[in-house]
PDB file of N, CA and C in Angstrom:
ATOM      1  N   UNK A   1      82.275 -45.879  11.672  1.00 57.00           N
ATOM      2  CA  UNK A   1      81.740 -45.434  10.397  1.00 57.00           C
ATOM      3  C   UNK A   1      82.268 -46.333   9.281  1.00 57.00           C
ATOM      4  N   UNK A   2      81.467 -47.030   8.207  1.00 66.00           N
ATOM      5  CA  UNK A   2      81.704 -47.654   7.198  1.00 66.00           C
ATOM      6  C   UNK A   2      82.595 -47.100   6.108  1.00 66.00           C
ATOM      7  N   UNK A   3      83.614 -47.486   5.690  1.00 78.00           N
ATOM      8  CA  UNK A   3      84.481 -47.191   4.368  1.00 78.00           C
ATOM      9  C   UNK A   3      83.690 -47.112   3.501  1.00 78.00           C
ATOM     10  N   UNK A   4      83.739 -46.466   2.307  1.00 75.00           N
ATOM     11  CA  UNK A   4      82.975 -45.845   1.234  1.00 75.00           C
ATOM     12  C   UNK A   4      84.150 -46.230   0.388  1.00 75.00           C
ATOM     13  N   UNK A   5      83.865 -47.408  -0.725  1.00 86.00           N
ATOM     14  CA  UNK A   5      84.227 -48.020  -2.176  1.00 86.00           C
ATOM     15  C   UNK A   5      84.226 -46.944  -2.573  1.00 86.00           C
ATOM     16  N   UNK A   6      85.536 -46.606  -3.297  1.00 84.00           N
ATOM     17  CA  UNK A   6      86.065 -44.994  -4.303  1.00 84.00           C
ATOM     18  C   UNK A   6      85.137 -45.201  -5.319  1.00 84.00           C
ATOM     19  N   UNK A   7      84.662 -46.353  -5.789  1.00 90.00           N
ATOM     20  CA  UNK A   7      83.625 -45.724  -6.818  1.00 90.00           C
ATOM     21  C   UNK A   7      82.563 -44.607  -6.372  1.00 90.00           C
ATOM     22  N   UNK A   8      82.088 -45.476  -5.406  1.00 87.00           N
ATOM     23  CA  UNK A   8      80.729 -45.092  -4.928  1.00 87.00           C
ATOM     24  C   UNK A   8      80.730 -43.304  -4.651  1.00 87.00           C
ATOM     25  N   UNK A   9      81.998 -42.626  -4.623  1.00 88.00           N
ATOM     26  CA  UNK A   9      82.461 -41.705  -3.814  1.00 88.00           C
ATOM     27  C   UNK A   9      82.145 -40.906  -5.779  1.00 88.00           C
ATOM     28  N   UNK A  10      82.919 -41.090  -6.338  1.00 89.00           N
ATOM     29  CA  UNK A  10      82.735 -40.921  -8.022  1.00 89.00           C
ATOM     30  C   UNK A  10      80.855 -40.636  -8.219  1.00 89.00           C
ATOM     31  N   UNK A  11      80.221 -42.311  -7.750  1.00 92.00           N
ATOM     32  CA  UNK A  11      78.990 -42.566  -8.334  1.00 92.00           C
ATOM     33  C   UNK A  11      78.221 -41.347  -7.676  1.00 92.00           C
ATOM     34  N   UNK A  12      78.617 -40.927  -6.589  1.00 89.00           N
ATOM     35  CA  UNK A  12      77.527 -40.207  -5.647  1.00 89.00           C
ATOM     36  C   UNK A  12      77.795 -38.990  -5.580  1.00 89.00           C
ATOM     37  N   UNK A  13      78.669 -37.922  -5.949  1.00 88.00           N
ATOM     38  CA  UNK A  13      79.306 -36.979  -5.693  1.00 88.00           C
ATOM     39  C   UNK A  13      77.992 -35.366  -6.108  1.00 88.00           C
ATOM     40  N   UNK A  14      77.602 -35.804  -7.704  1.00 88.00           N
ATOM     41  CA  UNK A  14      76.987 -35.280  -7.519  1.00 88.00           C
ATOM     42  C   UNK A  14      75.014 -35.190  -7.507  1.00 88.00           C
ATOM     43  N   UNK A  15      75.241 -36.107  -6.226  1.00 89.00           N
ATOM     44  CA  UNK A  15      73.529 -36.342  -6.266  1.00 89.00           C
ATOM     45  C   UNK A  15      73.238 -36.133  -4.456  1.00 89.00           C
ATOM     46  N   UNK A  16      71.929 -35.455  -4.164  1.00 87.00           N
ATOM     47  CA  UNK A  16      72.176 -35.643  -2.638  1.00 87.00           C
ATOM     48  C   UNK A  16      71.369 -37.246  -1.881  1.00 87.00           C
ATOM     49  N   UNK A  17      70.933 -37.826  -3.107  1.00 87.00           N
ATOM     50  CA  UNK A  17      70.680 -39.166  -2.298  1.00 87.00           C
ATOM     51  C   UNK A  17      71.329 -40.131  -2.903  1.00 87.00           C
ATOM     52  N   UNK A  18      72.300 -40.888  -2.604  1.00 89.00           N
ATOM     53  CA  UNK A  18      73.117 -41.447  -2.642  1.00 89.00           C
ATOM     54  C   UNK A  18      73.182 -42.840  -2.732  1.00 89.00           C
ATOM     55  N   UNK A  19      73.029 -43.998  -3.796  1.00 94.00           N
ATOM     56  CA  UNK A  19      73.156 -44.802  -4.185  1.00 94.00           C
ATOM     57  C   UNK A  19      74.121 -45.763  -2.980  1.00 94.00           C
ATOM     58  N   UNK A  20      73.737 -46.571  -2.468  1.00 93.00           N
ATOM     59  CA  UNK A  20      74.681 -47.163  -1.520  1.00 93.00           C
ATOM     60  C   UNK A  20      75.100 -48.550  -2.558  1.00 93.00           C
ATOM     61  N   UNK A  21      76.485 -49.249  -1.948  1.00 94.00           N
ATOM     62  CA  UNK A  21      77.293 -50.119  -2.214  1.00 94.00           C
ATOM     63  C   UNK A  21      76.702 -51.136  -2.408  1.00 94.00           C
ATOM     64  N   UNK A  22      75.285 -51.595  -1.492  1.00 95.00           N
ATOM     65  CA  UNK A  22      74.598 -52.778  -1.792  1.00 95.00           C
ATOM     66  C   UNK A  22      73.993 -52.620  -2.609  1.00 95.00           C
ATOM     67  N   UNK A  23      73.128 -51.890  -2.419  1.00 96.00           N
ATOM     68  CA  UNK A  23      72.582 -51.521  -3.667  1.00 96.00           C
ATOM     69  C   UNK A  23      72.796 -51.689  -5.678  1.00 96.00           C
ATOM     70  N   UNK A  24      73.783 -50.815  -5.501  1.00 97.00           N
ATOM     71  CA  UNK A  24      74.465 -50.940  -6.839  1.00 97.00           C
ATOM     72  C   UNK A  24      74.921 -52.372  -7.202  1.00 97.00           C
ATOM     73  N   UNK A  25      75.489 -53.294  -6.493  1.00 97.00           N
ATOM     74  CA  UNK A  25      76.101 -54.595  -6.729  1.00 97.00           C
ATOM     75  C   UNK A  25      74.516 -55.440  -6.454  1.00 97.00           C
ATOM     76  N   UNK A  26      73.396 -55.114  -6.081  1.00 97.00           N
ATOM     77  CA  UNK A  26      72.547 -56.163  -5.715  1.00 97.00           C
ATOM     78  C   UNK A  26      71.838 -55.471  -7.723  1.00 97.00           C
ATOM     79  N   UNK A  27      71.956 -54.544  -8.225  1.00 97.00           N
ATOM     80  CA  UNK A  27      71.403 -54.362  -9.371  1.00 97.00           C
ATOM     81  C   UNK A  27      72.329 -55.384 -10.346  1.00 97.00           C
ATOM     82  N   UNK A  28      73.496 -54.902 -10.072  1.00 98.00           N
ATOM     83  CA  UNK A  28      74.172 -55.491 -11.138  1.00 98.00           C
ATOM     84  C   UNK A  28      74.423 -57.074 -10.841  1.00 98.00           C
ATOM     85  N   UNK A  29      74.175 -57.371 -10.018  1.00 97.00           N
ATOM     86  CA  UNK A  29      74.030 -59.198 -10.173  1.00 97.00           C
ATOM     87  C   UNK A  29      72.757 -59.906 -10.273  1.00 97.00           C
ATOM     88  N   UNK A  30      71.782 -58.792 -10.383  1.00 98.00           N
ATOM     89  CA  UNK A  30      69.918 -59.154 -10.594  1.00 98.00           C
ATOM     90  C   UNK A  30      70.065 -58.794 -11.852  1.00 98.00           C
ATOM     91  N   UNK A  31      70.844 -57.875 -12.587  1.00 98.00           N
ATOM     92  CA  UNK A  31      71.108 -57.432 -13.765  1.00 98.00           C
ATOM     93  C   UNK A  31      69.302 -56.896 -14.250  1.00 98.00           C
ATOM     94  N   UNK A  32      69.130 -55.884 -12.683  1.00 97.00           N
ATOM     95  CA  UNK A  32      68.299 -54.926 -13.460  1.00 97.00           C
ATOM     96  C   UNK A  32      68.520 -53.427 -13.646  1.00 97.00           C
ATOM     97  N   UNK A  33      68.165 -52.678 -14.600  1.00 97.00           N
ATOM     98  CA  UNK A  33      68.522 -51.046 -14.096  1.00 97.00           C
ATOM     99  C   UNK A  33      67.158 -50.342 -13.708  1.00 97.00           C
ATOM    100  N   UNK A  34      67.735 -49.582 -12.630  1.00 95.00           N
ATOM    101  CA  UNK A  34      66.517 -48.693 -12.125  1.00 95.00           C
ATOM    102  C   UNK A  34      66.005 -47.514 -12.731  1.00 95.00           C
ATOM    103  N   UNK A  35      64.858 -47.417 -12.638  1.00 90.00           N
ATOM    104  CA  UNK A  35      63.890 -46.817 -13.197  1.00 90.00           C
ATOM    105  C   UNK A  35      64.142 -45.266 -12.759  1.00 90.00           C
ATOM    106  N   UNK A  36      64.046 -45.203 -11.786  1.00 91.00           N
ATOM    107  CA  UNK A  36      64.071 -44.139 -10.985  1.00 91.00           C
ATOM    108  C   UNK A  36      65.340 -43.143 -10.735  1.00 91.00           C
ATOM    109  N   UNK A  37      65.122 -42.201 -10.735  1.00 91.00           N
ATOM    110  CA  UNK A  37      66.309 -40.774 -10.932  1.00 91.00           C
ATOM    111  C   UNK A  37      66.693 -40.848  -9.244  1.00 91.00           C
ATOM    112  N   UNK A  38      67.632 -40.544  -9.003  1.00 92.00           N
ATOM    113  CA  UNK A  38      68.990 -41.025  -9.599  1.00 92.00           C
ATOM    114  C   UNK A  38      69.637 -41.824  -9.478  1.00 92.00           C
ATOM    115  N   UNK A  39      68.973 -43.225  -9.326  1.00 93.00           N
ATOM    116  CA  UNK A  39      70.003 -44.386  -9.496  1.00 93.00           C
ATOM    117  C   UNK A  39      70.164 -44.450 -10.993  1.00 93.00           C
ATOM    118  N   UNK A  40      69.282 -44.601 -11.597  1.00 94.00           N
ATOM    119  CA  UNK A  40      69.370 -44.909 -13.000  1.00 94.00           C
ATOM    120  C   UNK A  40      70.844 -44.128 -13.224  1.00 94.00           C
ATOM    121  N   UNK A  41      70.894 -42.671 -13.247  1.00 94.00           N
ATOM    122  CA  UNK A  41      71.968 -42.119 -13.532  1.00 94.00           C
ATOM    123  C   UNK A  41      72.994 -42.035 -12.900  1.00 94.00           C
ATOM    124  N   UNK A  42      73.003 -42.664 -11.851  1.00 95.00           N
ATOM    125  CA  UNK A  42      74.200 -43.542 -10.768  1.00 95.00           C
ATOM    126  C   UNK A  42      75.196 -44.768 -11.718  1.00 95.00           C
ATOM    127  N   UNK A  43      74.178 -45.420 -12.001  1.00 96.00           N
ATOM    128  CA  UNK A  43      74.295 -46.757 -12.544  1.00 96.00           C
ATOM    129  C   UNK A  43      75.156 -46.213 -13.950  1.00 96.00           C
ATOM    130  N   UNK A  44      74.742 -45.217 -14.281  1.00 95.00           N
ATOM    131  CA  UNK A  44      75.500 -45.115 -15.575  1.00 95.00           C
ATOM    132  C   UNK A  44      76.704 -44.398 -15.171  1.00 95.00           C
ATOM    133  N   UNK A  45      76.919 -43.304 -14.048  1.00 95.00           N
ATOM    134  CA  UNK A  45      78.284 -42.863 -14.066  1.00 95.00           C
ATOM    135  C   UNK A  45      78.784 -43.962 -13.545  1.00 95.00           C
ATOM    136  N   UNK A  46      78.780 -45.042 -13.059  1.00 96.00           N
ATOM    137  CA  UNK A  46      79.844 -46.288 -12.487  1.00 96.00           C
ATOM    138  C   UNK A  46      80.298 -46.809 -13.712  1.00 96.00           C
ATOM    139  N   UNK A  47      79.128 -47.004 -14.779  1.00 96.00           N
ATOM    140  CA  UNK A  47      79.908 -47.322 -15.940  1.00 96.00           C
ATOM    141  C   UNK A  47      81.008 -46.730 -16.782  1.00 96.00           C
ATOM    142  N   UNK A  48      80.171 -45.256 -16.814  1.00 93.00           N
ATOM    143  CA  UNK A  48      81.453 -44.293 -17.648  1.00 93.00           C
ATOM    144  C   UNK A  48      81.873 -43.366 -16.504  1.00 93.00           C
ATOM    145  N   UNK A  49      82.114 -43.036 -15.747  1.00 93.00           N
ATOM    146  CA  UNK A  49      83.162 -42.014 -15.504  1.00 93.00           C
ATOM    147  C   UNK A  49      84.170 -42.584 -14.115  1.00 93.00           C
ATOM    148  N   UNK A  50      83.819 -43.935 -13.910  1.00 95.00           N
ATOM    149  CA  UNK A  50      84.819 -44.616 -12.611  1.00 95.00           C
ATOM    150  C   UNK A  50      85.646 -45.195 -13.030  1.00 95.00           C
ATOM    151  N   UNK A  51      86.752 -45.372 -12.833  1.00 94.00           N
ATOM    152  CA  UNK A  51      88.016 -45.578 -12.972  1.00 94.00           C
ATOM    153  C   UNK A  51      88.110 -47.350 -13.657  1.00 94.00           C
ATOM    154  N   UNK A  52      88.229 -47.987 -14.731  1.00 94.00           N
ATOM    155  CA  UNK A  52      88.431 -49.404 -14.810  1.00 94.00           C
ATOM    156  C   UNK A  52      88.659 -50.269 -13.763  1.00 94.00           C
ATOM    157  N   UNK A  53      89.527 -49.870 -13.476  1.00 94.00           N
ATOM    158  CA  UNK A  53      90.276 -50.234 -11.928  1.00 94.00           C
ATOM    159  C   UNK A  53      89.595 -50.370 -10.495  1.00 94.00           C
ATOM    160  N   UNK A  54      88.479 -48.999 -10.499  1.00 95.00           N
ATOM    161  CA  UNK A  54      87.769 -49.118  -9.532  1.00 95.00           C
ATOM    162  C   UNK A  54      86.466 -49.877  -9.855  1.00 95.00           C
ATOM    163  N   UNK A  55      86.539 -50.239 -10.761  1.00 96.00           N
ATOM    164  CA  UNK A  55      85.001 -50.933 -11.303  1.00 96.00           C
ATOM    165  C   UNK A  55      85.388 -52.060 -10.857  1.00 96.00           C
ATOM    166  N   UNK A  56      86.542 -52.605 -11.248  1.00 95.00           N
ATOM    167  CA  UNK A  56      87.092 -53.878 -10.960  1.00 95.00           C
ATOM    168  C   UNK A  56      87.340 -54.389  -9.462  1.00 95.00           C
ATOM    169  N   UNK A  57      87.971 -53.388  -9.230  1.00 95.00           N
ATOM    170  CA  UNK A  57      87.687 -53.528  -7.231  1.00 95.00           C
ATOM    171  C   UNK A  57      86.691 -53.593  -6.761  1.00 95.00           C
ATOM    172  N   UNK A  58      85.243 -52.713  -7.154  1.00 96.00           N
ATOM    173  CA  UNK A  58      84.188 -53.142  -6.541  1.00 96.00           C
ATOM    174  C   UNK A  58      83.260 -54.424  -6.739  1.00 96.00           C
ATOM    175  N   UNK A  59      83.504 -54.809  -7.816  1.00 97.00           N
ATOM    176  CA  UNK A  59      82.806 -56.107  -8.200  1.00 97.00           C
ATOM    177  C   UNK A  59      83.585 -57.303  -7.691  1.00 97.00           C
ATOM    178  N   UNK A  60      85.056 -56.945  -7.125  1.00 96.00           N
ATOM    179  CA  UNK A  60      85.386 -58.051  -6.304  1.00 96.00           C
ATOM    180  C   UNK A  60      84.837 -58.446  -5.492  1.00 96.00           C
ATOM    181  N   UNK A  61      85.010 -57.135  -4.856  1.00 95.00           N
ATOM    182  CA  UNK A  61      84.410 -56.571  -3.352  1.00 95.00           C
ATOM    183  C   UNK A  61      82.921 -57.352  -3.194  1.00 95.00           C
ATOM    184  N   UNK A  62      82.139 -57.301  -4.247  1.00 97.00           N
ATOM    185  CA  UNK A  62      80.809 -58.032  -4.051  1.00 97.00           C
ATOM    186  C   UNK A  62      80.783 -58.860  -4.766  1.00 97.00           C
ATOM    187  N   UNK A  63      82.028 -59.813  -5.322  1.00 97.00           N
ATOM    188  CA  UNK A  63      81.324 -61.036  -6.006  1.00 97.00           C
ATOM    189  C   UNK A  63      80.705 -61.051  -7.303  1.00 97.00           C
ATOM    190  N   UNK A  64      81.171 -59.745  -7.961  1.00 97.00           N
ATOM    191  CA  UNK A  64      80.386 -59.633  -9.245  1.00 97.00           C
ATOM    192  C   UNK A  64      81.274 -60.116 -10.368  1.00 97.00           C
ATOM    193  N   UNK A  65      80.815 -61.071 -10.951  1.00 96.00           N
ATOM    194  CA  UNK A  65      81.799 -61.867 -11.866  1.00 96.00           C
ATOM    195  C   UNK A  65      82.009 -60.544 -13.091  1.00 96.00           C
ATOM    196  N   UNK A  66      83.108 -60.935 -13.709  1.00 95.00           N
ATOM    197  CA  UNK A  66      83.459 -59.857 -15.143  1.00 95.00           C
ATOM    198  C   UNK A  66      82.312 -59.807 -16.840  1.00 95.00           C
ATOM    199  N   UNK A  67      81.997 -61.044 -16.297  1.00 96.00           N
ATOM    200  CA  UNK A  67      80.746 -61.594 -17.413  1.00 96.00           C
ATOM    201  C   UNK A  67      79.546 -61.044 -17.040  1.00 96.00           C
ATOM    202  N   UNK A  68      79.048 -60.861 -15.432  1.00 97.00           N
ATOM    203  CA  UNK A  68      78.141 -60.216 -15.434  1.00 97.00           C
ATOM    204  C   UNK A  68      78.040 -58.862 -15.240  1.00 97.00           C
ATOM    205  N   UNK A  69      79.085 -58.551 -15.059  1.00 97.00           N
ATOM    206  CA  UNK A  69      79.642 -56.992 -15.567  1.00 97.00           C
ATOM    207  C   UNK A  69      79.168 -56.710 -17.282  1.00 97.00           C
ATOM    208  N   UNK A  70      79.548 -57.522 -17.679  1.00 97.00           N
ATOM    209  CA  UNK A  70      80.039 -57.432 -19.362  1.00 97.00           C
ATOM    210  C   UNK A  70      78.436 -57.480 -19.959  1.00 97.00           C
ATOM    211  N   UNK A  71      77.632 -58.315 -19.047  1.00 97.00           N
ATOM    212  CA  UNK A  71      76.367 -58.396 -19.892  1.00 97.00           C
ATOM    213  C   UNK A  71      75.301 -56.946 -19.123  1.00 97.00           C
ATOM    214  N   UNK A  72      75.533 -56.877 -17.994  1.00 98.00           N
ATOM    215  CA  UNK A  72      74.999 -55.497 -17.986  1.00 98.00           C
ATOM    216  C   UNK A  72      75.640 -54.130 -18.864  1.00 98.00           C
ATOM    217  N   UNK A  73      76.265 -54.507 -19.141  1.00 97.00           N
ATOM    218  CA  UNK A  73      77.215 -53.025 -19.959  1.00 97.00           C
ATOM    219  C   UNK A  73      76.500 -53.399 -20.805  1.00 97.00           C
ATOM    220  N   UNK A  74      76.587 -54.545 -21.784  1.00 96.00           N
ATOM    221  CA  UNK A  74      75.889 -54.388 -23.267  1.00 96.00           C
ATOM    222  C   UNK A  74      74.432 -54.034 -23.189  1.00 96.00           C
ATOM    223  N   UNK A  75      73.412 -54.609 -22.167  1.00 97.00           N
ATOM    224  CA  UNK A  75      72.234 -54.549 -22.353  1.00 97.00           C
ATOM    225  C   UNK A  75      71.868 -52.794 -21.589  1.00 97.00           C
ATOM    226  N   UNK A  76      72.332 -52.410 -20.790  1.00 97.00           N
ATOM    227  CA  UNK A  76      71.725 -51.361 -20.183  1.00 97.00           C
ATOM    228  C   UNK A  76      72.419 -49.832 -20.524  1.00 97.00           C
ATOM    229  N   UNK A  77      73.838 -50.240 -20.333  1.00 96.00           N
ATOM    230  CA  UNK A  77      74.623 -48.948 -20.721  1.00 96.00           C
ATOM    231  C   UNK A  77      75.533 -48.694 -22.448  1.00 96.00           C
ATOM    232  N   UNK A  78      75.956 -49.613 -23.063  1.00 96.00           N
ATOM    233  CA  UNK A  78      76.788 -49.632 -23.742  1.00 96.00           C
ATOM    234  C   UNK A  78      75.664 -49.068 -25.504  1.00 96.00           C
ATOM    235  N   UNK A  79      74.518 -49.543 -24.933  1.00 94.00           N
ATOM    236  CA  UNK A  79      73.729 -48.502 -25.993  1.00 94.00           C
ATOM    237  C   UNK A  79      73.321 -46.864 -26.285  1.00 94.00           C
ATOM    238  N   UNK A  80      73.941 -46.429 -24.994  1.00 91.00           N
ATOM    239  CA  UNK A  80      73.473 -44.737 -24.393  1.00 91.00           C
ATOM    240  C   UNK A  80      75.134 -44.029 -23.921  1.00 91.00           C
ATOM    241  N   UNK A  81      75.922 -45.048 -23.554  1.00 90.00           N
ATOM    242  CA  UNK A  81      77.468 -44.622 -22.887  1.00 90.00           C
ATOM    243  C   UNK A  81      78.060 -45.744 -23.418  1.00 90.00           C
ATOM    244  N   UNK A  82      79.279 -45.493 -24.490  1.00 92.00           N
ATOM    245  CA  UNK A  82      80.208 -46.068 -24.564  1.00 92.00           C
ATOM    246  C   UNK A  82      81.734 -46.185 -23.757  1.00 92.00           C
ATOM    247  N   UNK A  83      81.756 -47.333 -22.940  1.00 94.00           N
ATOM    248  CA  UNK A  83      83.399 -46.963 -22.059  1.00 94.00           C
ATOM    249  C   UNK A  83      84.640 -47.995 -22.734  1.00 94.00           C
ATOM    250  N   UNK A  84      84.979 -47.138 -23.602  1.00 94.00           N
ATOM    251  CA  UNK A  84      86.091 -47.945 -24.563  1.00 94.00           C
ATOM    252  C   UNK A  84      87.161 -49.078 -23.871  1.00 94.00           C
ATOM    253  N   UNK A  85      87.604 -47.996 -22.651  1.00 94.00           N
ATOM    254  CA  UNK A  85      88.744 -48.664 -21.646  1.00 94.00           C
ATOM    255  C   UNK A  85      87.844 -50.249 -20.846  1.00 94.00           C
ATOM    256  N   UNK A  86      86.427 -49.859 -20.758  1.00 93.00           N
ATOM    257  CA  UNK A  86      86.183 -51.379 -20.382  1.00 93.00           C
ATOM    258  C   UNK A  86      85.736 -52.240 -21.402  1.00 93.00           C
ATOM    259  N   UNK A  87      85.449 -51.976 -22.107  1.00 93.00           N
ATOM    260  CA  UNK A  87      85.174 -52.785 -23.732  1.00 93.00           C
ATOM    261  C   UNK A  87      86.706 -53.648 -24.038  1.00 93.00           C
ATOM    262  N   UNK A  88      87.481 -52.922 -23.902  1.00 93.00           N
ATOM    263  CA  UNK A  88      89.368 -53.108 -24.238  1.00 93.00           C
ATOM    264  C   UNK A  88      89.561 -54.471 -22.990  1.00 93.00           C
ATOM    265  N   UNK A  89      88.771 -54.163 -21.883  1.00 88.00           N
ATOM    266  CA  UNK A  89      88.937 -54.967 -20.430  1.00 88.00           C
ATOM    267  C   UNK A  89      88.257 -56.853 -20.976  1.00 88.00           C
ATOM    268  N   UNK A  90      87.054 -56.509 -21.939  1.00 81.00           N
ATOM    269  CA  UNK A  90      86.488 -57.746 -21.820  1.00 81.00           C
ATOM    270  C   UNK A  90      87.318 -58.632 -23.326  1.00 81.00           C
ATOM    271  N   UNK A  91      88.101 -57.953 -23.869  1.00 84.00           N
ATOM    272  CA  UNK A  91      89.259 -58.266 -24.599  1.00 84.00           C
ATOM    273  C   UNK A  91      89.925 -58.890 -24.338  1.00 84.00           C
ATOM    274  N   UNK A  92      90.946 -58.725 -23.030  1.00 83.00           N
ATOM    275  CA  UNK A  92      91.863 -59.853 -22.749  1.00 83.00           C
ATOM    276  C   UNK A  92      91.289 -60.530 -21.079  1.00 83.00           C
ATOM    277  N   UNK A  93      90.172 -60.445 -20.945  1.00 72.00           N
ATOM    278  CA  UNK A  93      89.855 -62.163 -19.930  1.00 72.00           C
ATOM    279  C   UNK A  93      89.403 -62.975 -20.738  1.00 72.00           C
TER     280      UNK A  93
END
């Protein structure tokens, strides 16, 4: 059985179809957001309610640079969810 990224465990908790790991990292390095319920609202609890830390581990995990982190936050989430603690993050890289 595959390990489950602690975000993903956060992102999915309360939905019964479940956003998988590729998934989420194949959006955020196409840097599109989905249309459709409930990734769309997947996509936004990874932004605000997962841990800095675990955001940061998973975008290792897939190769997701901090810049393209940084430009999906401004364009998709950072107009509807503000996450101060990662705003503070693109501060000191």
């Amino acid at each position: 059985m595959k390990e489950v990224h602690g975000a993903l465990i956060t992102v999915n908790c309360a939905y019964s179809k479940g956003i998988t790991e590729e998934k989420l990292a194949e959006l955020l390095k196409k840097q599109e957001f989905p249309e459709e319920y409930p990734y769309n609202e997947q996509v936004e609890v990874f932004f605000s309610e997962v841990p800095v830390s675990a955001v940061v581990s998973f975008c290792r995990k897939y190769g997701i640079t901090m810049e393209e982190l940084r430009r999906y936050y401004e364009r998709f989430i950072k107009p509807n969810f503000r996450n101060k603690e990662l705003e503070e993050l693109w501060s000191i890289l």
